[in-house]
Amino acid sequence: MVIVFKPGAPAESKAKMKANLERQGFQINEINGVNMTIFGIIGDTSALDMNMLRIDDAVEKVMRVQEPFKRANRAFHPADSVINVSGVPIGGKKIQVIAGPCSVESQEQVTDVAKSVKLGGATLMRGGAFKPRTSPYSFQGLKELGLDYLKAAREETGLPIVTEIMSADKIERFVEDVDLIQVGARNMQNFELLKELGKTNKPILLKRGLSATIEEWIMSAEYIMAGGNENVILCERGIRTFEHYTRNTLDLSAIPAAKKLSHLPVIVDPSHAAGMWWMVEPLAKAAIAVGADGLLIEVHNNPECALCDGAQSLKPERFARLMGELKGIARIVGREM
Ligand code: PEP
Ligand code: MN
């Protein structure tokens, strides 16, 4: 971290700041120019509050030269992390695809869709049992019964289960029943939930918040990792912008950015980004082209009657066709599918 003092800042202010920082265990590298003084702070500054330093009237600006995250930082872990989700490696050469309905609606529905996405080439299945809906009057999910249906679908297909957790009181059940626990966009900064998930060793799929910066997203991964759980997979799912044509705006640049900053795998959810089924295909292709390690795609056997997100859900035949086309893109960028 670097502190730049205002021209002519009083010597007492600088001395006080220096003593204060040294008391906290930092070393100060002081550079004195003709008008200005700069402090280079040496030590672990991740817990240092930049805004507290800015309060001082003698300070012109305070800048970080290193990211505030450590465990998630590629600088401390240059190799890509590969997360093992019940035998399916995410983050390696092979691109993994999670597919299934937005919500678990019945045993028949989730098993049917799981079987067809498996035929199409998906290596994990999804389905929401606890649904974070904008309206309290919308379908809220089948909850524990939904988890039971997912488990039965896993039994039939062998596909690992990905499903969303909304509160810490359900962690024990999720650890028992689920292969990859999803933290949804709306809970990306539910820090108490993240801390509790950090105490488990289950793989966590961390979606990017609706209005979260890339740094805030990785800091949320850091919360989980700081507790000891390093099994985190990032998921870009579109962010809020001024554009209303699409449900969200898929931030394709977040994929190379997150992969440069962090060693964690990054997957992309084009379904929630677009909100429209016909846009899922081109966005999925683009995601692989820019380096995504996997995809999360909503598939429904009867989208017209879906209880949630039917408009963005692919029918199984379309999903299978898309998977065939994605193989070509994967090959071009040196990946396998
Ligand atoms: C979901 O995956 O069903 C979901 C609700 O996603 P998000 O948290 O990205 O909106
Ligand atoms: Mn959905």
Short mmCIF file of C-alpha atoms and ligand atoms in Angstrom, two decimals:
data_model
loop_
_atom_site.label_atom_id
_atom_site.label_comp_id
_atom_site.label_asym_id
_atom_site.label_seq_id
_atom_site.Cartn_x
_atom_site.Cartn_y
_atom_site.Cartn_z
CA MET A 1 0.00 0.00 0.00
CA VAL A 2 1.19 3.49 -0.79
CA ILE A 3 0.32 6.75 1.00
CA VAL A 4 0.89 10.01 -0.87
CA PHE A 5 0.97 13.12 1.33
CA LYS A 6 -0.24 16.55 0.23
CA PRO A 7 2.46 19.05 -0.86
CA GLY A 8 3.70 20.81 2.26
CA ALA A 9 2.08 18.31 4.64
CA PRO A 10 3.28 19.04 8.20
CA ALA A 11 6.23 16.94 9.37
CA GLU A 12 4.38 16.13 12.63
CA SER A 13 1.48 14.56 10.70
CA LYS A 14 3.86 12.35 8.72
CA ALA A 15 5.79 11.35 11.85
CA LYS A 16 2.54 10.52 13.66
CA MET A 17 1.33 8.37 10.76
CA LYS A 18 4.70 6.59 10.58
CA ALA A 19 4.73 5.85 14.32
CA ASN A 20 1.14 4.61 14.15
CA LEU A 21 1.88 2.22 11.28
CA GLU A 22 5.12 0.99 12.85
CA ARG A 23 3.22 0.28 16.06
CA GLN A 24 0.99 -2.01 13.98
CA GLY A 25 4.06 -3.91 12.80
CA PHE A 26 4.57 -2.34 9.36
CA GLN A 27 7.83 -1.11 7.92
CA ILE A 28 7.74 2.23 6.15
CA ASN A 29 9.76 3.00 3.04
CA GLU A 30 9.76 6.81 2.92
CA ILE A 31 10.41 8.69 -0.32
CA ASN A 32 10.88 12.45 -0.02
CA GLY A 33 10.50 14.50 -3.22
CA VAL A 34 10.83 18.28 -3.59
CA ASN A 35 7.23 18.92 -2.51
CA MET A 36 5.80 15.56 -1.69
CA THR A 37 6.36 12.60 0.59
CA ILE A 38 5.32 9.04 -0.22
CA PHE A 39 5.15 6.13 2.26
CA GLY A 40 5.47 2.61 0.91
CA ILE A 41 3.93 0.35 3.56
CA ILE A 42 5.67 -3.02 3.83
CA GLY A 43 3.82 -5.89 5.49
CA ASP A 44 0.45 -7.64 5.27
CA THR A 45 -1.89 -4.72 4.63
CA SER A 46 -4.99 -6.83 3.91
CA ALA A 47 -6.63 -5.82 7.20
CA LEU A 48 -5.59 -2.16 6.96
CA ASP A 49 -8.53 0.21 6.42
CA MET A 50 -7.62 2.62 3.61
CA ASN A 51 -10.44 4.96 4.54
CA MET A 52 -9.04 5.40 8.06
CA LEU A 53 -5.73 6.50 6.54
CA ARG A 54 -7.55 8.92 4.22
CA ILE A 55 -9.17 10.70 7.18
CA ASP A 56 -5.84 12.41 7.92
CA ASP A 57 -5.95 15.89 6.44
CA ALA A 58 -2.27 15.63 5.43
CA VAL A 59 -2.99 12.68 3.13
CA GLU A 60 -3.55 13.25 -0.60
CA LYS A 61 -4.31 9.66 -1.54
CA VAL A 62 -3.94 6.03 -0.50
CA MET A 63 -3.49 3.26 -3.07
CA ARG A 64 -3.27 -0.50 -2.91
CA VAL A 65 -0.52 -2.07 -4.98
CA GLN A 66 -1.70 -5.60 -4.21
CA GLU A 67 -5.17 -7.13 -4.18
CA PRO A 68 -6.83 -7.47 -0.75
CA PHE A 69 -7.38 -11.23 -1.25
CA LYS A 70 -4.71 -13.83 -0.50
CA ARG A 71 -5.93 -17.41 -0.61
CA ALA A 72 -7.83 -16.77 -3.84
CA ASN A 73 -4.95 -14.81 -5.36
CA ARG A 74 -3.09 -16.24 -8.33
CA ALA A 75 0.06 -14.46 -7.18
CA PHE A 76 0.30 -16.91 -4.25
CA HIS A 77 -0.91 -19.94 -6.23
CA PRO A 78 0.14 -19.65 -9.87
CA ALA A 79 -1.31 -22.99 -11.04
CA ASP A 80 -5.01 -23.31 -11.88
CA SER A 81 -6.99 -24.94 -9.08
CA VAL A 82 -8.94 -28.01 -10.06
CA ILE A 83 -11.91 -28.69 -7.81
CA ASN A 84 -13.07 -32.27 -7.49
CA VAL A 85 -16.87 -32.43 -7.36
CA SER A 86 -17.64 -36.04 -6.48
CA GLY A 87 -15.20 -37.27 -9.12
CA VAL A 88 -15.85 -34.53 -11.72
CA PRO A 89 -12.82 -32.21 -11.97
CA ILE A 90 -13.75 -28.55 -12.55
CA GLY A 91 -10.94 -26.24 -13.69
CA GLY A 92 -8.88 -28.73 -15.67
CA LYS A 93 -8.57 -29.14 -19.43
CA LYS A 94 -12.06 -30.57 -19.74
CA ILE A 95 -14.98 -28.16 -19.79
CA GLN A 96 -17.76 -29.37 -17.51
CA VAL A 97 -21.41 -28.56 -18.06
CA ILE A 98 -24.01 -28.35 -15.29
CA ALA A 99 -27.55 -28.58 -16.67
CA GLY A 100 -31.08 -28.97 -15.40
CA PRO A 101 -34.23 -27.09 -14.54
CA CYS A 102 -34.32 -23.83 -12.63
CA SER A 103 -36.51 -25.49 -10.00
CA VAL A 104 -37.22 -29.04 -8.98
CA GLU A 105 -40.97 -29.39 -9.63
CA SER A 106 -41.63 -33.11 -9.27
CA GLN A 107 -39.74 -36.38 -9.11
CA GLU A 108 -40.69 -37.20 -12.68
CA GLN A 109 -39.64 -33.80 -14.03
CA VAL A 110 -36.20 -33.67 -12.42
CA THR A 111 -35.38 -37.31 -13.25
CA ASP A 112 -36.55 -36.86 -16.86
CA VAL A 113 -34.46 -33.72 -17.36
CA ALA A 114 -31.44 -35.26 -15.61
CA LYS A 115 -31.57 -38.28 -17.93
CA SER A 116 -31.82 -36.13 -21.04
CA VAL A 117 -29.04 -33.70 -20.08
CA LYS A 118 -26.82 -36.69 -19.33
CA LEU A 119 -27.52 -38.03 -22.81
CA GLY A 120 -26.67 -34.57 -24.15
CA GLY A 121 -23.28 -34.66 -22.42
CA ALA A 122 -23.81 -32.78 -19.14
CA THR A 123 -21.53 -34.03 -16.37
CA LEU A 124 -23.43 -32.51 -13.43
CA MET A 125 -27.11 -31.75 -12.92
CA ARG A 126 -28.80 -28.79 -11.31
CA GLY A 127 -32.21 -28.00 -9.86
CA GLY A 128 -33.31 -25.44 -7.29
CA ALA A 129 -35.05 -26.76 -4.18
CA PHE A 130 -34.84 -23.51 -2.19
CA LYS A 131 -35.64 -20.64 -4.56
CA PRO A 132 -34.68 -16.99 -3.96
CA ARG A 133 -37.65 -15.31 -5.66
CA THR A 134 -38.15 -11.57 -5.99
CA SER A 135 -41.81 -11.94 -5.02
CA PRO A 136 -42.91 -13.78 -1.87
CA TYR A 137 -45.99 -14.90 -3.86
CA SER A 138 -43.91 -16.75 -6.49
CA PHE A 139 -43.08 -20.47 -6.23
CA GLN A 140 -40.53 -20.80 -3.44
CA GLY A 141 -39.30 -24.31 -4.25
CA LEU A 142 -40.07 -27.77 -2.87
CA LYS A 143 -37.36 -27.32 -0.23
CA GLU A 144 -36.35 -30.57 1.57
CA LEU A 145 -38.64 -32.62 -0.68
CA GLY A 146 -36.80 -31.10 -3.66
CA LEU A 147 -33.51 -32.37 -2.21
CA ASP A 148 -35.02 -35.85 -1.93
CA TYR A 149 -36.08 -35.73 -5.60
CA LEU A 150 -32.61 -34.57 -6.63
CA LYS A 151 -31.05 -37.45 -4.73
CA ALA A 152 -33.32 -39.93 -6.48
CA ALA A 153 -32.38 -38.39 -9.86
CA ARG A 154 -28.70 -38.76 -8.95
CA GLU A 155 -29.34 -42.37 -8.03
CA GLU A 156 -30.80 -42.99 -11.51
CA THR A 157 -28.26 -41.06 -13.56
CA GLY A 158 -25.08 -40.97 -11.49
CA LEU A 159 -24.81 -37.20 -12.11
CA PRO A 160 -23.59 -35.13 -9.12
CA ILE A 161 -26.13 -32.61 -7.77
CA VAL A 162 -25.73 -28.81 -7.80
CA THR A 163 -28.34 -26.85 -5.83
CA GLU A 164 -28.64 -23.52 -4.05
CA ILE A 165 -28.43 -22.94 -0.31
CA MET A 166 -30.09 -19.84 1.13
CA SER A 167 -29.40 -20.05 4.85
CA ALA A 168 -26.78 -21.43 7.19
CA ASP A 169 -29.27 -23.56 9.16
CA LYS A 170 -29.50 -25.93 6.17
CA ILE A 171 -25.76 -26.55 5.85
CA GLU A 172 -25.75 -29.93 7.58
CA ARG A 173 -28.42 -31.29 5.22
CA PHE A 174 -26.68 -29.84 2.15
CA VAL A 175 -23.30 -31.27 3.15
CA GLU A 176 -24.96 -34.66 3.50
CA ASP A 177 -27.03 -34.60 0.29
CA VAL A 178 -25.45 -32.23 -2.26
CA ASP A 179 -22.25 -32.55 -4.31
CA LEU A 180 -21.73 -28.86 -5.16
CA ILE A 181 -23.43 -26.22 -3.01
CA GLN A 182 -24.48 -23.13 -4.95
CA VAL A 183 -24.43 -19.69 -3.32
CA GLY A 184 -26.75 -17.59 -5.47
CA ALA A 185 -26.13 -14.07 -6.74
CA ARG A 186 -28.40 -12.62 -4.04
CA ASN A 187 -26.38 -14.25 -1.27
CA MET A 188 -22.91 -13.53 -2.60
CA GLN A 189 -22.34 -11.10 0.25
CA ASN A 190 -24.20 -13.00 2.94
CA PHE A 191 -20.99 -13.10 4.92
CA GLU A 192 -22.32 -15.21 7.80
CA LEU A 193 -23.41 -17.88 5.31
CA LEU A 194 -20.02 -17.71 3.57
CA LYS A 195 -18.19 -18.08 6.88
CA GLU A 196 -20.24 -21.14 7.83
CA LEU A 197 -19.60 -22.71 4.40
CA GLY A 198 -15.91 -22.05 4.98
CA LYS A 199 -16.03 -24.48 7.90
CA THR A 200 -17.11 -27.35 5.62
CA ASN A 201 -15.02 -29.02 2.94
CA LYS A 202 -17.79 -29.18 0.34
CA PRO A 203 -17.21 -27.61 -3.09
CA ILE A 204 -19.00 -24.26 -3.33
CA LEU A 205 -20.27 -22.64 -6.53
CA LEU A 206 -20.16 -18.91 -5.85
CA LYS A 207 -22.25 -16.82 -8.22
CA ARG A 208 -21.34 -13.20 -8.84
CA GLY A 209 -23.71 -10.74 -7.16
CA LEU A 210 -26.07 -8.69 -9.31
CA SER A 211 -24.04 -5.53 -8.80
CA ALA A 212 -20.76 -6.90 -7.49
CA THR A 213 -17.39 -5.87 -8.82
CA ILE A 214 -14.92 -8.59 -9.74
CA GLU A 215 -12.91 -7.76 -6.62
CA GLU A 216 -15.97 -8.00 -4.35
CA TRP A 217 -16.81 -11.37 -5.92
CA ILE A 218 -13.31 -12.74 -5.26
CA MET A 219 -13.39 -11.28 -1.74
CA SER A 220 -16.51 -13.38 -1.13
CA ALA A 221 -14.56 -16.45 -2.28
CA GLU A 222 -11.86 -15.35 0.15
CA TYR A 223 -14.42 -15.46 3.00
CA ILE A 224 -15.06 -19.14 2.29
CA MET A 225 -11.37 -19.92 1.81
CA ALA A 226 -10.32 -18.01 4.93
CA GLY A 227 -12.35 -20.52 6.96
CA GLY A 228 -10.32 -23.37 5.47
CA ASN A 229 -12.51 -24.45 2.54
CA GLU A 230 -10.46 -23.91 -0.61
CA ASN A 231 -12.97 -25.71 -2.86
CA VAL A 232 -14.54 -22.66 -4.48
CA ILE A 233 -15.72 -22.30 -8.09
CA LEU A 234 -16.67 -18.85 -9.38
CA CYS A 235 -19.71 -18.35 -11.63
CA GLU A 236 -20.36 -15.28 -13.78
CA ARG A 237 -24.13 -14.99 -14.33
CA GLY A 238 -24.61 -11.48 -15.68
CA ILE A 239 -24.72 -8.16 -13.88
CA ARG A 240 -27.13 -5.23 -13.68
CA THR A 241 -26.47 -2.52 -16.23
CA PHE A 242 -28.57 0.21 -17.88
CA GLU A 243 -29.57 -2.32 -20.55
CA HIS A 244 -33.02 -3.84 -20.11
CA TYR A 245 -33.29 -5.81 -23.32
CA THR A 246 -31.59 -8.74 -21.64
CA ARG A 247 -32.34 -9.88 -18.07
CA ASN A 248 -28.75 -9.05 -17.12
CA THR A 249 -25.61 -8.20 -19.06
CA LEU A 250 -23.20 -11.11 -19.38
CA ASP A 251 -19.82 -9.70 -18.40
CA LEU A 252 -17.55 -11.72 -20.67
CA SER A 253 -14.53 -9.68 -19.63
CA ALA A 254 -14.99 -10.93 -16.05
CA ILE A 255 -13.86 -14.40 -17.11
CA PRO A 256 -10.28 -13.56 -18.23
CA ALA A 257 -10.11 -10.96 -15.44
CA ALA A 258 -11.10 -13.38 -12.67
CA LYS A 259 -8.78 -16.02 -14.09
CA LYS A 260 -5.88 -13.57 -14.14
CA LEU A 261 -6.52 -12.43 -10.57
CA SER A 262 -7.38 -15.83 -9.14
CA HIS A 263 -6.46 -19.50 -9.57
CA LEU A 264 -10.05 -20.60 -8.92
CA PRO A 265 -12.08 -22.13 -11.76
CA VAL A 266 -14.58 -19.80 -13.42
CA ILE A 267 -17.77 -21.03 -15.04
CA VAL A 268 -20.49 -19.10 -16.85
CA ASP A 269 -24.29 -19.18 -16.55
CA PRO A 270 -25.62 -17.75 -19.82
CA SER A 271 -29.23 -18.61 -18.87
CA HIS A 272 -29.64 -16.12 -16.00
CA ALA A 273 -27.52 -13.58 -17.88
CA ALA A 274 -29.72 -13.53 -20.97
CA GLY A 275 -33.14 -14.45 -19.61
CA MET A 276 -34.07 -15.68 -23.10
CA TRP A 277 -33.50 -19.22 -24.38
CA TRP A 278 -32.40 -18.19 -27.88
CA MET A 279 -29.50 -16.17 -26.53
CA VAL A 280 -28.12 -18.99 -24.40
CA GLU A 281 -26.47 -20.69 -27.36
CA PRO A 282 -24.32 -17.77 -28.66
CA LEU A 283 -23.40 -16.70 -25.11
CA ALA A 284 -22.37 -20.24 -24.15
CA LYS A 285 -20.09 -20.34 -27.20
CA ALA A 286 -18.61 -16.96 -26.34
CA ALA A 287 -18.01 -18.04 -22.74
CA ILE A 288 -15.93 -21.01 -23.84
CA ALA A 289 -14.06 -18.87 -26.35
CA VAL A 290 -12.98 -16.44 -23.59
CA GLY A 291 -11.73 -19.21 -21.30
CA ALA A 292 -14.58 -20.37 -19.08
CA ASP A 293 -13.94 -23.69 -17.34
CA GLY A 294 -17.56 -24.73 -17.54
CA LEU A 295 -21.16 -23.74 -18.07
CA LEU A 296 -24.37 -23.78 -16.09
CA ILE A 297 -27.38 -24.08 -18.39
CA GLU A 298 -31.06 -24.27 -17.51
CA VAL A 299 -32.89 -27.08 -19.33
CA HIS A 300 -36.57 -27.95 -18.95
CA ASN A 301 -38.63 -30.69 -20.59
CA ASN A 302 -41.63 -28.36 -20.86
CA PRO A 303 -40.41 -24.73 -20.58
CA GLU A 304 -43.86 -23.29 -21.36
CA CYS A 305 -45.16 -24.73 -18.08
CA ALA A 306 -42.04 -24.24 -15.94
CA LEU A 307 -42.66 -22.88 -12.43
CA CYS A 308 -39.61 -20.65 -12.74
CA ASP A 309 -37.42 -19.29 -15.56
CA GLY A 310 -39.12 -21.13 -18.43
CA ALA A 311 -38.31 -18.31 -20.87
CA GLN A 312 -34.58 -18.90 -20.53
CA SER A 313 -34.71 -22.70 -20.44
CA LEU A 314 -33.56 -24.84 -23.34
CA LYS A 315 -35.48 -27.92 -24.39
CA PRO A 316 -33.40 -31.11 -24.11
CA GLU A 317 -33.00 -31.48 -27.91
CA ARG A 318 -31.66 -27.97 -28.25
CA PHE A 319 -29.30 -28.52 -25.33
CA ALA A 320 -27.92 -31.67 -26.98
CA ARG A 321 -27.40 -29.82 -30.26
CA LEU A 322 -25.65 -26.96 -28.47
CA MET A 323 -23.31 -29.39 -26.69
CA GLY A 324 -22.23 -30.77 -30.07
CA GLU A 325 -21.47 -27.27 -31.37
CA LEU A 326 -19.57 -26.29 -28.22
CA LYS A 327 -17.12 -29.15 -28.75
CA GLY A 328 -15.75 -27.35 -31.83
CA ILE A 329 -15.18 -24.10 -29.93
CA ALA A 330 -13.55 -25.99 -27.06
CA ARG A 331 -11.13 -27.65 -29.46
CA ILE A 332 -10.11 -24.32 -31.01
CA VAL A 333 -9.21 -22.89 -27.57
CA GLY A 334 -7.29 -26.01 -26.58
CA ARG A 335 -9.93 -27.49 -24.29
CA GLU A 336 -11.86 -30.73 -24.24
CA MET A 337 -15.54 -31.40 -23.73
C1 PEP B 1 -30.34 -20.09 -10.13
O1 PEP B 1 -29.26 -20.56 -10.51
O2 PEP B 1 -31.41 -20.69 -10.21
C2 PEP B 1 -30.36 -18.69 -9.64
C3 PEP B 1 -31.35 -18.23 -8.89
O3 PEP B 1 -29.29 -17.99 -10.05
P1 PEP B 1 -28.78 -16.51 -9.63
O4 PEP B 1 -28.46 -16.59 -8.19
O5 PEP B 1 -27.60 -16.34 -10.51
O6 PEP B 1 -29.90 -15.56 -9.95
MN MN B 2 -33.26 -19.94 -12.64
#
